[in-house]
N, C-alpha and C. Protein backbone atom coordinates (compact mmCIF):
# COMPACT_ATOMS: atom_id res chain seq x y z
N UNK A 1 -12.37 25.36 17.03
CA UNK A 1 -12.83 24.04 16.66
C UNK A 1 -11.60 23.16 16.40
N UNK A 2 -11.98 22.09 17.05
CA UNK A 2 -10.68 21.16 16.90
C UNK A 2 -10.79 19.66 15.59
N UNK A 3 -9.81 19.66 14.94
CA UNK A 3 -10.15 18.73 13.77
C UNK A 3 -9.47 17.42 14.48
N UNK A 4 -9.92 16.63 13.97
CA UNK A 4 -8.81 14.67 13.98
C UNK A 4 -7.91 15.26 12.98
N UNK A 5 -6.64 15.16 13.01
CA UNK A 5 -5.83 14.87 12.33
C UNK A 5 -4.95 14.01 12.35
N UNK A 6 -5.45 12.56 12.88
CA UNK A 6 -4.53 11.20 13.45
C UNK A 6 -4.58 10.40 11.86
N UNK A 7 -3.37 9.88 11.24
CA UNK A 7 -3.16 9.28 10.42
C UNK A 7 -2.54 8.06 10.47
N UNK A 8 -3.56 7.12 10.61
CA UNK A 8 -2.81 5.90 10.77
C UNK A 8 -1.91 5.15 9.54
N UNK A 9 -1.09 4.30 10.00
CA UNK A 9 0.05 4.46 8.26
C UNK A 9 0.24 2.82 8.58
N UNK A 10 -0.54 1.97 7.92
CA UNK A 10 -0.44 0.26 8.37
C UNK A 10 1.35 -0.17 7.24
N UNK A 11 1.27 -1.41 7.78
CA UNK A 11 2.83 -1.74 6.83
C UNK A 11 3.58 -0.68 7.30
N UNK A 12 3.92 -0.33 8.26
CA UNK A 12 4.97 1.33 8.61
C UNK A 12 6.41 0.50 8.54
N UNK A 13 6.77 -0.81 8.64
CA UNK A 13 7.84 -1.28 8.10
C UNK A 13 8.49 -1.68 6.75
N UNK A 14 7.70 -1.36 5.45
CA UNK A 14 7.71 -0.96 4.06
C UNK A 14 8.71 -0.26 4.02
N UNK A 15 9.01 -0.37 2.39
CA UNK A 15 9.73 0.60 2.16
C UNK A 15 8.74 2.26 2.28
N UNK A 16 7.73 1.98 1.62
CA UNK A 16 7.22 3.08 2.01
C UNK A 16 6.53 3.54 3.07
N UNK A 17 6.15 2.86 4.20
CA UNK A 17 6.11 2.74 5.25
C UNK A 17 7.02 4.09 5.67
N UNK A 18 8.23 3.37 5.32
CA UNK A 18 9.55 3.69 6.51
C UNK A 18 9.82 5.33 5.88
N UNK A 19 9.74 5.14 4.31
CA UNK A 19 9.68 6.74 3.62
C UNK A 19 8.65 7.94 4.74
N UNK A 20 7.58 7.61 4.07
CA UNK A 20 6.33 8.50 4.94
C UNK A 20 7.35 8.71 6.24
N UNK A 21 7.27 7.86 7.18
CA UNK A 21 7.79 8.35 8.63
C UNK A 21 8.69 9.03 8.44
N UNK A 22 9.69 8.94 7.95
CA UNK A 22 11.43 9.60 7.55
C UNK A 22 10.54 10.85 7.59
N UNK A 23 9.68 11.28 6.77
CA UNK A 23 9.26 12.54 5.62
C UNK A 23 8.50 13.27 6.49
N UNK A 24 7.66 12.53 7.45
CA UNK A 24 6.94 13.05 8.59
C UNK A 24 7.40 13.38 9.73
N UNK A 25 8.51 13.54 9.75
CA UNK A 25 9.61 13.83 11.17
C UNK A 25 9.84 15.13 11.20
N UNK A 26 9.15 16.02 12.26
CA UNK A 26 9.69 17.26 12.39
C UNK A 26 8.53 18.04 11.80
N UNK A 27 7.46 17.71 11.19
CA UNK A 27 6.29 18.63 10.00
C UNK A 27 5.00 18.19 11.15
N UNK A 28 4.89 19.67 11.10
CA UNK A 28 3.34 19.56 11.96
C UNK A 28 2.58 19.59 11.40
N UNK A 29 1.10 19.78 11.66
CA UNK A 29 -0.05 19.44 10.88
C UNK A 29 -1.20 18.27 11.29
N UNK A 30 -0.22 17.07 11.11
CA UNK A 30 -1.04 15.79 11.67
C UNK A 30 -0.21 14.69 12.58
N UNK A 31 -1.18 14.20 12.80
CA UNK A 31 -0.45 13.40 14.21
C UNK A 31 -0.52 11.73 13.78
N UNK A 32 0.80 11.49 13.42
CA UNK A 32 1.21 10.27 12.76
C UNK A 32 0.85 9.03 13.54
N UNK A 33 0.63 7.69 12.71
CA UNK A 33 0.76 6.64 13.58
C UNK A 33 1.20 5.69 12.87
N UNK A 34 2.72 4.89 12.78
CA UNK A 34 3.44 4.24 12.17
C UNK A 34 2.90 2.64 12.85
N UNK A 35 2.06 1.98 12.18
CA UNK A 35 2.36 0.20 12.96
C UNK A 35 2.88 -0.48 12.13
N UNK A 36 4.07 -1.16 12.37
CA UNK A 36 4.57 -2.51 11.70
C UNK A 36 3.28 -3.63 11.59
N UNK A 37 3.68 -4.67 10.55
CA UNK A 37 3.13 -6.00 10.70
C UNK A 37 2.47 -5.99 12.64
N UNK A 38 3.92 -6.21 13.19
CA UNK A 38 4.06 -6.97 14.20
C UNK A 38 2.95 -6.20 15.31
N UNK A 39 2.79 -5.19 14.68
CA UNK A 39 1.90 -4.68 16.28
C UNK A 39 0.33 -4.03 15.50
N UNK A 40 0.04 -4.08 14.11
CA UNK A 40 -0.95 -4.27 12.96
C UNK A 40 -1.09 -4.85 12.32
N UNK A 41 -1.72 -6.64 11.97
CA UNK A 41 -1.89 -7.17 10.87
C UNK A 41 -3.20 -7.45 10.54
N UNK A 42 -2.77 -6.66 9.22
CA UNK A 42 -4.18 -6.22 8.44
C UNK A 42 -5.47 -7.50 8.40
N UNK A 43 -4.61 -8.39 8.20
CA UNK A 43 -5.55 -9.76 8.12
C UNK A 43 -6.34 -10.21 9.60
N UNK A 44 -6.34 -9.38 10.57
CA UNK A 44 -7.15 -9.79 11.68
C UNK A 44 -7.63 -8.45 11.80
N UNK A 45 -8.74 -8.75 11.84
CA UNK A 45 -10.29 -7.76 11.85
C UNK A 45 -9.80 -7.12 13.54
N UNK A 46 -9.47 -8.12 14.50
CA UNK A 46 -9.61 -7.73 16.12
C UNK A 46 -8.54 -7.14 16.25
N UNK A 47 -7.76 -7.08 15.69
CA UNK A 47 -6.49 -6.18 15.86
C UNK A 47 -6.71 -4.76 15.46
N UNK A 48 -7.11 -4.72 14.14
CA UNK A 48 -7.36 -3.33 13.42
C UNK A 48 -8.23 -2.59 14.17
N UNK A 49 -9.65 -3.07 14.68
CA UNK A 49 -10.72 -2.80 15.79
C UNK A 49 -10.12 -1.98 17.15
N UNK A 50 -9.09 -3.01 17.94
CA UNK A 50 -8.36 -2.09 18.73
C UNK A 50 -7.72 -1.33 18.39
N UNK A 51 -6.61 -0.98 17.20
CA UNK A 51 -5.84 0.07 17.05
C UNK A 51 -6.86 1.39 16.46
N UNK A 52 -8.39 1.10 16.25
CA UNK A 52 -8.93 2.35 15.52
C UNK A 52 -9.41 2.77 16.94
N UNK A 53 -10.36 1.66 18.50
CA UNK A 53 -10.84 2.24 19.29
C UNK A 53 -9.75 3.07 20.16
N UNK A 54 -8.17 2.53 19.91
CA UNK A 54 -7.04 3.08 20.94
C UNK A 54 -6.95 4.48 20.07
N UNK A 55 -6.50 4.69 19.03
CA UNK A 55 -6.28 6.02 18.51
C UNK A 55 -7.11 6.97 17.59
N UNK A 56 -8.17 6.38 17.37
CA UNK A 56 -9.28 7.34 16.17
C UNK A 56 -8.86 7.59 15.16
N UNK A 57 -7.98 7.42 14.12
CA UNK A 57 -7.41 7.89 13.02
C UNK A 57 -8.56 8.27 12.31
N UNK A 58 -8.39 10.07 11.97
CA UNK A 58 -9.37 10.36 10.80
C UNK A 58 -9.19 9.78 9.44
N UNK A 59 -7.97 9.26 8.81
CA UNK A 59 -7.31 8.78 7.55
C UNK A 59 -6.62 7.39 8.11
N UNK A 60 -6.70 6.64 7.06
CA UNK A 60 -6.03 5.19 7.06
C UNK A 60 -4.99 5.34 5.93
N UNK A 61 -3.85 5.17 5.34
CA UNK A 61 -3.16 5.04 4.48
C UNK A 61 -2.97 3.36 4.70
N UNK A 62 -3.05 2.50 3.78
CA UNK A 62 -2.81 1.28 4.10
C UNK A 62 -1.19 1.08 2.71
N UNK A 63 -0.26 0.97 3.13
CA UNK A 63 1.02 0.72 3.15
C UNK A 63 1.21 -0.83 3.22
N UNK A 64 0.48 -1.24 3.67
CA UNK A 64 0.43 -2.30 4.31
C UNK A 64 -0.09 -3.53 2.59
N UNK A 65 0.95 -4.40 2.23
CA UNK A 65 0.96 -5.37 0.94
C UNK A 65 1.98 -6.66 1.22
N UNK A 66 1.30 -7.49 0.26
CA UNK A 66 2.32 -8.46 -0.19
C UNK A 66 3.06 -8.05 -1.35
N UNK A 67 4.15 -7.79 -1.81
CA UNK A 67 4.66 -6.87 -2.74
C UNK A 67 5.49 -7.68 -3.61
N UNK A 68 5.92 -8.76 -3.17
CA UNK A 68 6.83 -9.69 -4.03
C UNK A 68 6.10 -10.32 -4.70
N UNK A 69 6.39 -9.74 -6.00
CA UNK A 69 5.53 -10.64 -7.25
C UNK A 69 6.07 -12.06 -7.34
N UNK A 70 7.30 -12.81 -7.93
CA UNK A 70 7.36 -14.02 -7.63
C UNK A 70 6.79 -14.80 -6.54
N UNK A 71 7.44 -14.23 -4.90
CA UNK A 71 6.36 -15.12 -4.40
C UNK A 71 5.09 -15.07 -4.37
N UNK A 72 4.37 -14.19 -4.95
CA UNK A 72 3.08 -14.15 -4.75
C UNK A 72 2.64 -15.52 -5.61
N UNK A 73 3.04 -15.50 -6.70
CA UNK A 73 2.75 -16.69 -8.08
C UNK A 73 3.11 -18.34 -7.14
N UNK A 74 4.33 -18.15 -6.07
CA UNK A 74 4.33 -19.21 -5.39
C UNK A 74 3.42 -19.24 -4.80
N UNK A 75 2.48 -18.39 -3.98
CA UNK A 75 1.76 -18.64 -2.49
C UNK A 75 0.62 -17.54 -2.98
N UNK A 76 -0.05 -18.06 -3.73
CA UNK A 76 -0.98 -16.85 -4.54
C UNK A 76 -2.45 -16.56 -3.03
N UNK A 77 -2.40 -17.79 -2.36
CA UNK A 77 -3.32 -17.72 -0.77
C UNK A 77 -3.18 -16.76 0.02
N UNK A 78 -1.53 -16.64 -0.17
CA UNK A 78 -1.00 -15.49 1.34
C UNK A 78 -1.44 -14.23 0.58
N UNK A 79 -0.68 -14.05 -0.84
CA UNK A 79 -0.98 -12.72 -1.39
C UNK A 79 -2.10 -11.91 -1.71
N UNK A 80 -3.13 -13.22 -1.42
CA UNK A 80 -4.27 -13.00 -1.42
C UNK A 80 -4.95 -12.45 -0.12
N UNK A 81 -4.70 -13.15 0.54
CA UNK A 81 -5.18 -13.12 2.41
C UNK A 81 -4.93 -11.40 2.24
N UNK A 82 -3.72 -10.96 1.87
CA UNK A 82 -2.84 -10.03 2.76
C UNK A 82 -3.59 -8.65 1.74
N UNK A 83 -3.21 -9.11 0.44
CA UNK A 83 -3.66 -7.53 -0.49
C UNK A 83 -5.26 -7.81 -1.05
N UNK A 84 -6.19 -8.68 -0.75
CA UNK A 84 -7.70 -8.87 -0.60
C UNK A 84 -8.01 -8.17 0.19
N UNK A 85 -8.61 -9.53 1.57
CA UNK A 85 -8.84 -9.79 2.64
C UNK A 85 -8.61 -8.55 3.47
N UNK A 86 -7.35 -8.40 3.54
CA UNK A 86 -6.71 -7.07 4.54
C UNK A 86 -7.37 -6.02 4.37
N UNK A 87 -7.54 -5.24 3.09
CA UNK A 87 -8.18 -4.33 2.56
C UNK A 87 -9.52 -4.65 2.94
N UNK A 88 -10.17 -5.68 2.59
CA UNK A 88 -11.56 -5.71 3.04
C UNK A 88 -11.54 -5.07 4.44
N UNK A 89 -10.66 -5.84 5.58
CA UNK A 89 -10.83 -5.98 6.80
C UNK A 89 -10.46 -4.16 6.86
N UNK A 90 -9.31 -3.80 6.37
CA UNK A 90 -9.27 -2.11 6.88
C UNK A 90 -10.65 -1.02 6.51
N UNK A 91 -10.92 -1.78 4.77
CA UNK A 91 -12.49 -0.88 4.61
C UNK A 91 -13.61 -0.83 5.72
N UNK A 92 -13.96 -1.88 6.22
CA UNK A 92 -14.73 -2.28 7.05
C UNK A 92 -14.77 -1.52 7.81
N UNK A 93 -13.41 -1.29 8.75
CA UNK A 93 -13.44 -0.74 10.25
C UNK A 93 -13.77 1.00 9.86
N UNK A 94 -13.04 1.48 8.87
CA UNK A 94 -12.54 2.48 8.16
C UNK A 94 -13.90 3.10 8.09
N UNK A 95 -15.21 2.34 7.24
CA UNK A 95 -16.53 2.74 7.32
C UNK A 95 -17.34 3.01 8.75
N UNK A 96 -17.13 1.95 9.68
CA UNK A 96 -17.30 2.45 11.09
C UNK A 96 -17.28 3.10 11.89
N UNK A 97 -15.98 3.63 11.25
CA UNK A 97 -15.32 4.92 12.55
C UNK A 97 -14.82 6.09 11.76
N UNK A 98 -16.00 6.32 10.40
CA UNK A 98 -16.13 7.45 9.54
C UNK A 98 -14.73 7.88 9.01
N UNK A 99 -13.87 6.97 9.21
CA UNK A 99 -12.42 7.47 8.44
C UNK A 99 -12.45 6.76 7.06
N UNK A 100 -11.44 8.14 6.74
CA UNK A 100 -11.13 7.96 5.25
C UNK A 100 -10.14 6.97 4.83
N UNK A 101 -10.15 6.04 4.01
CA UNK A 101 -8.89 5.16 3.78
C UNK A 101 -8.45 5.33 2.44
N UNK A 102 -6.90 5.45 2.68
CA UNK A 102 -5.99 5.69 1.69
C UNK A 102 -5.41 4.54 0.63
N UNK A 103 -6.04 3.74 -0.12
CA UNK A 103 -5.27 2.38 -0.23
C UNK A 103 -4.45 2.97 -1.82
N UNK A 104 -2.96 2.05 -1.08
CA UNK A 104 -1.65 2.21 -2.55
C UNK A 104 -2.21 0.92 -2.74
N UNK A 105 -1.82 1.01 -4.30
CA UNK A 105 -1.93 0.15 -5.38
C UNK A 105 -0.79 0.08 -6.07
N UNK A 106 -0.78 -0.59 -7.45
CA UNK A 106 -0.03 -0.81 -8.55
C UNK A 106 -0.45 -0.80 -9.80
N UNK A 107 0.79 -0.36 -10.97
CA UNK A 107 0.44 -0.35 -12.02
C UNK A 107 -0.11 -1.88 -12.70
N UNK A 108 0.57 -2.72 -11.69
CA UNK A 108 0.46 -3.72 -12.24
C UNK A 108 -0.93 -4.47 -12.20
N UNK A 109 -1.68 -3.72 -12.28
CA UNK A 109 -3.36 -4.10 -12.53
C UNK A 109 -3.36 -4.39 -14.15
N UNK A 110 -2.53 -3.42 -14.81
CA UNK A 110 -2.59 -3.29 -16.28
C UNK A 110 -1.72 -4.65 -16.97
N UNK A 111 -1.82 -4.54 -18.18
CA UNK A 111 -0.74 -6.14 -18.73
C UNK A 111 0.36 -4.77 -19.55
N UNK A 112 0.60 -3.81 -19.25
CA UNK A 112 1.69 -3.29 -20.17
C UNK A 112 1.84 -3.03 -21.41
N UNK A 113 0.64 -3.33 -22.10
CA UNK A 113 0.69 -3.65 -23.55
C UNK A 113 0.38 -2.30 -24.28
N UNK A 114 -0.29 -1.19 -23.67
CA UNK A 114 -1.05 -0.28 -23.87
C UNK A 114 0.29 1.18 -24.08
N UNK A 115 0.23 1.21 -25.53
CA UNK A 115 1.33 2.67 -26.27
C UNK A 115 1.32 3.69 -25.75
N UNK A 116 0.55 4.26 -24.72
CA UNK A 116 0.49 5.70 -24.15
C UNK A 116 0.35 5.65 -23.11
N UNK A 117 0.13 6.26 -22.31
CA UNK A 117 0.42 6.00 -20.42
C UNK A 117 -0.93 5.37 -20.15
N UNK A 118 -1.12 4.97 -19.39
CA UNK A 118 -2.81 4.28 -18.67
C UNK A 118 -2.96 5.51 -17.78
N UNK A 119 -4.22 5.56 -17.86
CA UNK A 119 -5.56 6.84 -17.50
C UNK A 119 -6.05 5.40 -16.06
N UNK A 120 -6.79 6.42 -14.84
CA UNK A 120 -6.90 5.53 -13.98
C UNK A 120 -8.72 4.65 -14.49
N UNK A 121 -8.96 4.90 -15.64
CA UNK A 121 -10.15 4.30 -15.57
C UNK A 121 -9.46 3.37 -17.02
N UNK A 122 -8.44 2.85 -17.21
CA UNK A 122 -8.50 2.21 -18.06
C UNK A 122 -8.78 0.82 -17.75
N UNK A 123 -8.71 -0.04 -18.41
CA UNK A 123 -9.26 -1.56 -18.46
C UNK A 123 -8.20 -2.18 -17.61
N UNK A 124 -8.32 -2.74 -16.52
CA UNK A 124 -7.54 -3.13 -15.72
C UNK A 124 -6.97 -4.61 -16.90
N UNK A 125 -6.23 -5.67 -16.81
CA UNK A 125 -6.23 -6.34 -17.23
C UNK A 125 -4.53 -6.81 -16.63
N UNK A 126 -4.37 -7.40 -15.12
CA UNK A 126 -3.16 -8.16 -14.75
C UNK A 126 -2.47 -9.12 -15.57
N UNK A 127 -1.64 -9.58 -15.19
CA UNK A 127 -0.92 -10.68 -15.70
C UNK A 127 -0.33 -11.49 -15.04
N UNK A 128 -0.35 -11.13 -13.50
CA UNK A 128 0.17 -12.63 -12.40
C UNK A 128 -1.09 -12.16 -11.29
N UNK A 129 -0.67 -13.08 -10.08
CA UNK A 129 -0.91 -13.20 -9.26
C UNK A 129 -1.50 -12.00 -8.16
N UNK A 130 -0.04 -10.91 -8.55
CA UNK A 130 0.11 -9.65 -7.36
C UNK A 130 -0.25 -8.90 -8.09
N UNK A 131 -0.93 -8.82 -9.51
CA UNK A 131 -1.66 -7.40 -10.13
C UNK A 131 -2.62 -7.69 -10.37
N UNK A 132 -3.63 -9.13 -9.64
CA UNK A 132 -4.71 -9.61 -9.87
C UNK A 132 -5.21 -9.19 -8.11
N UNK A 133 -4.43 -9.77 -7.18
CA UNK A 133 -4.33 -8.79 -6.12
C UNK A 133 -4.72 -7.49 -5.96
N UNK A 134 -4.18 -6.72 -6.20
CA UNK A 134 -4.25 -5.19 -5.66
C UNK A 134 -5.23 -4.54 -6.78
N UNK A 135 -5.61 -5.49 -8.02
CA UNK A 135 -6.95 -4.98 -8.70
C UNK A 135 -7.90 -5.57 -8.30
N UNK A 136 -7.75 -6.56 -7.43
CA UNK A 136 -9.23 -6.76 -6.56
C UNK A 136 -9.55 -6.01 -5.25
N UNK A 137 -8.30 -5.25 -4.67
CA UNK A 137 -8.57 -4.45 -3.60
C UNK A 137 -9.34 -3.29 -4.15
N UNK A 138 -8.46 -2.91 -5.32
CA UNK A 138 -8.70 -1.61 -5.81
C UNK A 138 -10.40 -1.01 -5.91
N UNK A 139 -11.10 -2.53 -6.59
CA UNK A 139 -12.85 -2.58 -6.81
C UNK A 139 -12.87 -2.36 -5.47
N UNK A 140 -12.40 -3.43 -4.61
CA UNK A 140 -13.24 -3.28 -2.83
C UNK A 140 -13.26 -2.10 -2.44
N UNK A 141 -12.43 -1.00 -2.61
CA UNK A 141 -12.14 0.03 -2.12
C UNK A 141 -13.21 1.12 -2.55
N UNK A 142 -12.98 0.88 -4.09
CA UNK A 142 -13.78 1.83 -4.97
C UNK A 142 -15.51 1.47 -4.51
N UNK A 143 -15.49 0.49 -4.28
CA UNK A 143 -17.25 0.03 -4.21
C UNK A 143 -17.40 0.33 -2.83
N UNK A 144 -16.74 0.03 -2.08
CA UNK A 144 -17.10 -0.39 -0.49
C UNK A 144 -16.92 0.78 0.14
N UNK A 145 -16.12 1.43 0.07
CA UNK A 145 -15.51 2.05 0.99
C UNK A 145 -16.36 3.64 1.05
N UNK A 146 -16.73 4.10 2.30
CA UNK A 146 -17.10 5.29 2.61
C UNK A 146 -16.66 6.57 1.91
N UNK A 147 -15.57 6.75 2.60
CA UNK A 147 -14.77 7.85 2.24
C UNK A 147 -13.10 6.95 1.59
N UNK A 148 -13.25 6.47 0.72
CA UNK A 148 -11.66 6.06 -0.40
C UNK A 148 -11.13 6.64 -0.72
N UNK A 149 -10.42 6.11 -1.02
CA UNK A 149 -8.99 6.86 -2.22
C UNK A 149 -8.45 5.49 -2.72
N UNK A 150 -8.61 5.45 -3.68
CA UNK A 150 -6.83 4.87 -4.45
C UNK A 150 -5.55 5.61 -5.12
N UNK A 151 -4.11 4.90 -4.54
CA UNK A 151 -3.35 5.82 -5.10
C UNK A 151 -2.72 4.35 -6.33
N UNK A 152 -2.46 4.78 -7.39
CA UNK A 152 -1.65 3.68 -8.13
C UNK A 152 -0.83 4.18 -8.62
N UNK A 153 0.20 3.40 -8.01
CA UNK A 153 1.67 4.04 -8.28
C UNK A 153 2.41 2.72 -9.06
N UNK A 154 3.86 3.05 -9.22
CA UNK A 154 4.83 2.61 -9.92
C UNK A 154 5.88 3.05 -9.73
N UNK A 155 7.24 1.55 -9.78
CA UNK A 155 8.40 2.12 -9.65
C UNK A 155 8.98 2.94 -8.43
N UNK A 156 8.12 2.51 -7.31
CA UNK A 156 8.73 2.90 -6.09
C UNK A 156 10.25 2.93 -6.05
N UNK A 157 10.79 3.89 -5.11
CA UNK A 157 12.03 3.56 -4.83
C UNK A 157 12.61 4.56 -3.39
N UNK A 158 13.18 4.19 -3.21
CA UNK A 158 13.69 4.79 -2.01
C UNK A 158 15.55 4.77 -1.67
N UNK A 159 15.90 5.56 -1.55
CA UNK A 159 17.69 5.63 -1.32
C UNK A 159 18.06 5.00 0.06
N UNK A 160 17.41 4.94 0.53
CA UNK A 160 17.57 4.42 2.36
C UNK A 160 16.69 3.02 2.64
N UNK A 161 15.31 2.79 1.82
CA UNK A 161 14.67 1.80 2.36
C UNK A 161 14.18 0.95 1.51
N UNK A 162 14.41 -0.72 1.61
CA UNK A 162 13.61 -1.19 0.48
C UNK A 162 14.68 -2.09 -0.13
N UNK A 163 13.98 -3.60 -0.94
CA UNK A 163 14.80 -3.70 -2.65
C UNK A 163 13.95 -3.31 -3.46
N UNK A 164 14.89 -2.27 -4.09
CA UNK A 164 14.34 -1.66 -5.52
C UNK A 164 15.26 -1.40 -6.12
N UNK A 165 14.52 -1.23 -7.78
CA UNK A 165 15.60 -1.08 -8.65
C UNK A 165 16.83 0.18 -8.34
N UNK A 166 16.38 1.19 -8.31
CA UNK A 166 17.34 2.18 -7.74
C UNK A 166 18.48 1.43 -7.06
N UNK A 167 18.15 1.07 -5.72
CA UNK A 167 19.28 0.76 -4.81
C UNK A 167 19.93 -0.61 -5.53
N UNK A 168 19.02 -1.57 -6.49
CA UNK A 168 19.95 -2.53 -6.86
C UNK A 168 21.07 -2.11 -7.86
N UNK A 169 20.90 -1.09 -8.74
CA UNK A 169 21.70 -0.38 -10.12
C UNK A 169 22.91 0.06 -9.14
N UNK A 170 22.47 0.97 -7.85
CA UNK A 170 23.43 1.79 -6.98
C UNK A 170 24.41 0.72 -6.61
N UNK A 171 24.11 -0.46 -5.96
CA UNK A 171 24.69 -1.45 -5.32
C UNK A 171 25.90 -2.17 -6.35
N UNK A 172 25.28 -2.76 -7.55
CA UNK A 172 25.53 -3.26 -8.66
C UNK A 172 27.00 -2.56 -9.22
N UNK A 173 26.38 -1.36 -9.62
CA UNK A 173 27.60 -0.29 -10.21
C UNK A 173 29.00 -0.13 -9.41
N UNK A 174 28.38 -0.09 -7.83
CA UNK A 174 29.60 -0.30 -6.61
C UNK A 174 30.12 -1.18 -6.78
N UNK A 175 30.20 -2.29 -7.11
CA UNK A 175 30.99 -3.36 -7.04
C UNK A 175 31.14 -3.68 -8.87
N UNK A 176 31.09 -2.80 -9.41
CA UNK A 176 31.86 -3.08 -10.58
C UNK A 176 31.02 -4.05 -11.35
N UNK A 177 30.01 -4.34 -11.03
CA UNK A 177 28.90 -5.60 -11.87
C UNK A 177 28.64 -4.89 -13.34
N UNK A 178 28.53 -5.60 -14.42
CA UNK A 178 27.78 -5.11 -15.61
C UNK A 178 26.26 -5.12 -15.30
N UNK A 179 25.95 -4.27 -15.75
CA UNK A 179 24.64 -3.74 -16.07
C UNK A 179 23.66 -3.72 -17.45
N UNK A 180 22.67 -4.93 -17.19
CA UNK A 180 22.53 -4.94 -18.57
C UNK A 180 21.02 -4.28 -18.62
């Protein structure tokens, strides 16, 4: 008996995008599918439609965000379009073609205020723009979606891909900058 094991990986030009692929090089098991923006954007329904009828992915990982909190607070429409909308548009297809979708999130659903770690059923409660975002995907996902997942993470970082704090401290320290 033969299984799907096609994993489609949207945003594959992310930092974590670009991680996963690095990590998936050489490991058998499942049969990867990396799309950038440029050849997957989440925000058009007819795009996502062809890339599920061209390859079948049993799993969706959606990678795929607006991630810059400042600009999001500038252009709260795009950040919206992109970490809403998008998600809607991947649940959608995702329910269609009986695949499972993977959607990353953020801590930043929460306001920080809370003395002990946050549990994933705690009281969401954002504080800009981009953690009002990805806690409205998070419901779409949780309500809508067939077969879901949410992952909510924090503090990404990557040594090779990305701005993040890691590589900014690494960078910083190289050139002799104080560090406060």
């Amino acid at each position: 008996m033969s299984y799907n094991k096609k994993v489609l990986v949207t945003g594959s030009d992310g930092q974590l995008g670009k991680t996963l692929q690095k990590r998936s090089l050489g490991k058998s098991g499942f049969d990867w599918i990396f799309l950038p923006k440029e050849k997957l954007d989440i925000i058009e329904i007819d795009e996502i439609q062809a890339v599920f009828k061209k390859h079948n992915p049993k799993f969706c990982i959606n990678c795929a965000a607006f991630t810059d909190v400042l600009k999001s607070e500038k252009n709260p429409s795009l950040a919206y379009k992109i970490n809403v909308e998008g998600v809607k548009n991947l649940t959608q297809i995702c329910n269609h073609n009986e695949s499972i979708m993977i959607h990353i999130s953020s801590d930043y659903v929460f306001d920080g205020t809370k003395k002990r770690p946050y549990l994933e059923n705690d009281k969401a409660n954002p504080l800009n723009t981009y953690g009002m975002t990805k806690h409205l995907s998070e419901k779409h996902v949780i309500e809508n979606a067939n077969f879901g997942y949410v992952i909510r993470t924090s503090w990404l970082y990557s040594k090779n891909f990305g701005y993040n704090f890691y590589r900014k401290i690494i960078r910083e320290a190289s050139i002799g900058k104080e560090i406060k």
